PDB file of C-alpha atoms in Angstrom:
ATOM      1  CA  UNK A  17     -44.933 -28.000  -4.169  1.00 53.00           C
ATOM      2  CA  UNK A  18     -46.713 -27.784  -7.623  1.00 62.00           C
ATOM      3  CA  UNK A  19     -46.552 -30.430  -8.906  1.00 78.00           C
ATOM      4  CA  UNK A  20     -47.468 -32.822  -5.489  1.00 87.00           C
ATOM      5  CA  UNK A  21     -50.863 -33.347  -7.007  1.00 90.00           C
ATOM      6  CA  UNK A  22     -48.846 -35.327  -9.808  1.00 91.00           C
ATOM      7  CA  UNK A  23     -46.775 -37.553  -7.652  1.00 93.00           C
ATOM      8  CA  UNK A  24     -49.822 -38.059  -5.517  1.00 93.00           C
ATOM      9  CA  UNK A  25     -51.838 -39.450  -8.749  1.00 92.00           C
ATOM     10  CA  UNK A  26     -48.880 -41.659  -9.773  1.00 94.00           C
ATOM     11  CA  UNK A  27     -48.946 -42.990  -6.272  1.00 94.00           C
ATOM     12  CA  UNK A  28     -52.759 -43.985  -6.501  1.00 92.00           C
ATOM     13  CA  UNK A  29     -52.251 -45.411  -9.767  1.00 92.00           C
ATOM     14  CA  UNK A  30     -49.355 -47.288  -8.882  1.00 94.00           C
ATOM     15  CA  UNK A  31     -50.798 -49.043  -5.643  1.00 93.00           C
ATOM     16  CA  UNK A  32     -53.959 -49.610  -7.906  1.00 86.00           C
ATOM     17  CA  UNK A  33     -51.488 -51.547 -10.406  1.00 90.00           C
ATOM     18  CA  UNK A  34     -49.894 -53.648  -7.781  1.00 94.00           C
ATOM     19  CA  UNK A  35     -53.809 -54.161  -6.274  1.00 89.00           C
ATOM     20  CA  UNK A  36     -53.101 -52.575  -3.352  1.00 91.00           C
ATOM     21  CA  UNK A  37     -56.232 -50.962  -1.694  1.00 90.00           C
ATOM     22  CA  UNK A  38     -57.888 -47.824  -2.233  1.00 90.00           C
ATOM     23  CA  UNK A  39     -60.340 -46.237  -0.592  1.00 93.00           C
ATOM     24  CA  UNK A  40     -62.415 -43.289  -0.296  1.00 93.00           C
ATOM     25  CA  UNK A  41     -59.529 -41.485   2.101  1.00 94.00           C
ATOM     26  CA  UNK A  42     -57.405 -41.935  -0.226  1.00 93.00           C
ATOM     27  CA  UNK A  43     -59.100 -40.923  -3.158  1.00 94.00           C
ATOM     28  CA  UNK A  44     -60.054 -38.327  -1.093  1.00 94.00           C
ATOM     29  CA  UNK A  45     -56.238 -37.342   0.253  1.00 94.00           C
ATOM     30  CA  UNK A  46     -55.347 -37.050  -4.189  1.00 95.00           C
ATOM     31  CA  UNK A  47     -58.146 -34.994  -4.214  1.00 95.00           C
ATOM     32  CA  UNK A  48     -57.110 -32.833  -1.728  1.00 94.00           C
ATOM     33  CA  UNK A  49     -53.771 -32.359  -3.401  1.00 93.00           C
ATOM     34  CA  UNK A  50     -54.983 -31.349  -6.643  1.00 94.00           C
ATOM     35  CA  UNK A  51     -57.033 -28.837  -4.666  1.00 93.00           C
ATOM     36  CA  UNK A  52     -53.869 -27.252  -3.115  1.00 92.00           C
ATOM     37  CA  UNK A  53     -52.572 -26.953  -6.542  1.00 92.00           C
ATOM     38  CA  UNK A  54     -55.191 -25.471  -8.396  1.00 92.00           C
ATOM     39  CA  UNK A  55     -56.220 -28.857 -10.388  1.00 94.00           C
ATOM     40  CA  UNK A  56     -60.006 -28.518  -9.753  1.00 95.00           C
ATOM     41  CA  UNK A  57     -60.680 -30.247 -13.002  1.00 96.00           C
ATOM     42  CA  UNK A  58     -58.443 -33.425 -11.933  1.00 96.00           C
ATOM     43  CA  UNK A  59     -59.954 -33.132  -8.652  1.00 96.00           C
ATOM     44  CA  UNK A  60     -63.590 -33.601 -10.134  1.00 96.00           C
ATOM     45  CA  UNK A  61     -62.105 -36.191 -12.379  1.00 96.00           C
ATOM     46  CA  UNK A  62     -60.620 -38.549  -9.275  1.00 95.00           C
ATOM     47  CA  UNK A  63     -63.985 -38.106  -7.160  1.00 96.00           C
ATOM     48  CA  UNK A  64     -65.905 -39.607 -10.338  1.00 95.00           C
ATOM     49  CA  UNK A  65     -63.789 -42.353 -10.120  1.00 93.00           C
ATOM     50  CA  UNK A  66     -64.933 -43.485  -6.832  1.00 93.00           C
ATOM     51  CA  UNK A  67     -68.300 -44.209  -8.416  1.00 90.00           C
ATOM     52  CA  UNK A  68     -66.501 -45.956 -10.906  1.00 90.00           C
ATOM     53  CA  UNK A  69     -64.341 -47.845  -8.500  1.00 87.00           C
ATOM     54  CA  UNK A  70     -67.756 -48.665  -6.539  1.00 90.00           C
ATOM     55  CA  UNK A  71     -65.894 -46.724  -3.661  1.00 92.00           C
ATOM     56  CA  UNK A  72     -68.832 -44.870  -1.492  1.00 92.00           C
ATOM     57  CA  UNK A  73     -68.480 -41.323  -1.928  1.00 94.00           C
ATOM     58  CA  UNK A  74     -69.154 -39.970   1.656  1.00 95.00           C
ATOM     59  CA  UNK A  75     -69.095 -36.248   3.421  1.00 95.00           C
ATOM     60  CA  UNK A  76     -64.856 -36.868   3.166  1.00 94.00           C
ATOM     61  CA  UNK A  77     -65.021 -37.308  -0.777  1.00 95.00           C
ATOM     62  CA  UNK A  78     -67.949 -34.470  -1.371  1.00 96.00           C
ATOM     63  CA  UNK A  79     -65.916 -32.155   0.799  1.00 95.00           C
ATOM     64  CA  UNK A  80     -62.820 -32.865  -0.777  1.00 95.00           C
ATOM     65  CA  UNK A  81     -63.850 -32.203  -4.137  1.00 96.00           C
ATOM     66  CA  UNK A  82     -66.228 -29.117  -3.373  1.00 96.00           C
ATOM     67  CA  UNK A  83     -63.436 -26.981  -2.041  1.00 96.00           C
ATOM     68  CA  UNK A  84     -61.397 -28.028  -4.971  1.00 96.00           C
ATOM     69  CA  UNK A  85     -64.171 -26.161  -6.989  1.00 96.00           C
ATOM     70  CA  UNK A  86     -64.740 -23.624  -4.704  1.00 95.00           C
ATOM     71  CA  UNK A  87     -60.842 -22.853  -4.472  1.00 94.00           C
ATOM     72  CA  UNK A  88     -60.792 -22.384  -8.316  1.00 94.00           C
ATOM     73  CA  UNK A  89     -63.926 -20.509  -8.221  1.00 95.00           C
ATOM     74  CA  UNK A  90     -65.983 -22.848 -10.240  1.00 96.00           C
ATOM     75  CA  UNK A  91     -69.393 -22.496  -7.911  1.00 96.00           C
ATOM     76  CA  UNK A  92     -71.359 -24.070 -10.755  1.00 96.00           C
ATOM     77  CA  UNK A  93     -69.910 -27.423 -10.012  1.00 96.00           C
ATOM     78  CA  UNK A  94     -69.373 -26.429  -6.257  1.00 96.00           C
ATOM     79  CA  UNK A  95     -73.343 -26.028  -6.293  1.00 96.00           C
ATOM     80  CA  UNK A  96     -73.358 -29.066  -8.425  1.00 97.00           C
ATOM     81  CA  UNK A  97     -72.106 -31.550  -5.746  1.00 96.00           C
ATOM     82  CA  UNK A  98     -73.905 -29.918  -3.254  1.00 93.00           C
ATOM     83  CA  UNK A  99     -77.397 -30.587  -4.721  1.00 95.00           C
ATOM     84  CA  UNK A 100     -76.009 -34.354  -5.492  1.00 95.00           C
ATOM     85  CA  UNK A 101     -75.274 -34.406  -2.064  1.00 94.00           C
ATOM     86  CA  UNK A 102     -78.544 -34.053  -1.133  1.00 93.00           C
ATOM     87  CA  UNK A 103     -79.840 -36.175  -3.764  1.00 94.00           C
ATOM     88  CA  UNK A 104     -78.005 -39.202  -2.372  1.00 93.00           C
ATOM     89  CA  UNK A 105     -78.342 -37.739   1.184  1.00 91.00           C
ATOM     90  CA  UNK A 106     -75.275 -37.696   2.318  1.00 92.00           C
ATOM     91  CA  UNK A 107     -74.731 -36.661   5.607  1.00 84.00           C
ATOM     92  CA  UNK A 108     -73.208 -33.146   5.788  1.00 72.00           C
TER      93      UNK A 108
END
């Protein structure tokens, strides 16, 4: 169960590789993984990407990546996303 987070990025990279389409639930699902595992800082990393991939990052994405940080404890970036969630006002 550890190491899901891992086979859930290789998955995502893979189906980018054989341009397969991603989207923000996805993103948001290898997120989610690397929350469950305690990879906040891979979590953060993936949700930036979606601004990269010029993939909207909705409530799903914010969500996803907030209680990565708040299940690590890291309420500085928690608070973070919150006030950029505001900024771009996405609907909470």
């Amino acid at each position: 169960k550890g190491k899901q987070w891992v086979q859930a990025l290789q998955l995502l990279r893979e189906m980018a590789s054989i341009c397969v389409h991603t989207s923000t639930i996805t993103y948001s699902a290898v997120v989610s993984s690397c929350e469950k595992c305690g990879q906040w800082l891979q979590a953060l990393q993936l949700f930036r990407e979606l601004a990269d991939a010029h993939i909207e990052r909705d409530t799903i994405a914010y969500n996803a990546a907030v209680s990565a940080c708040e299940k690590s404890e890291q309420w500085v970036e928690a608070l973070q996303l919150f006030r950029e969630m505001a900024d771009r006002c996405v609907e909470r």
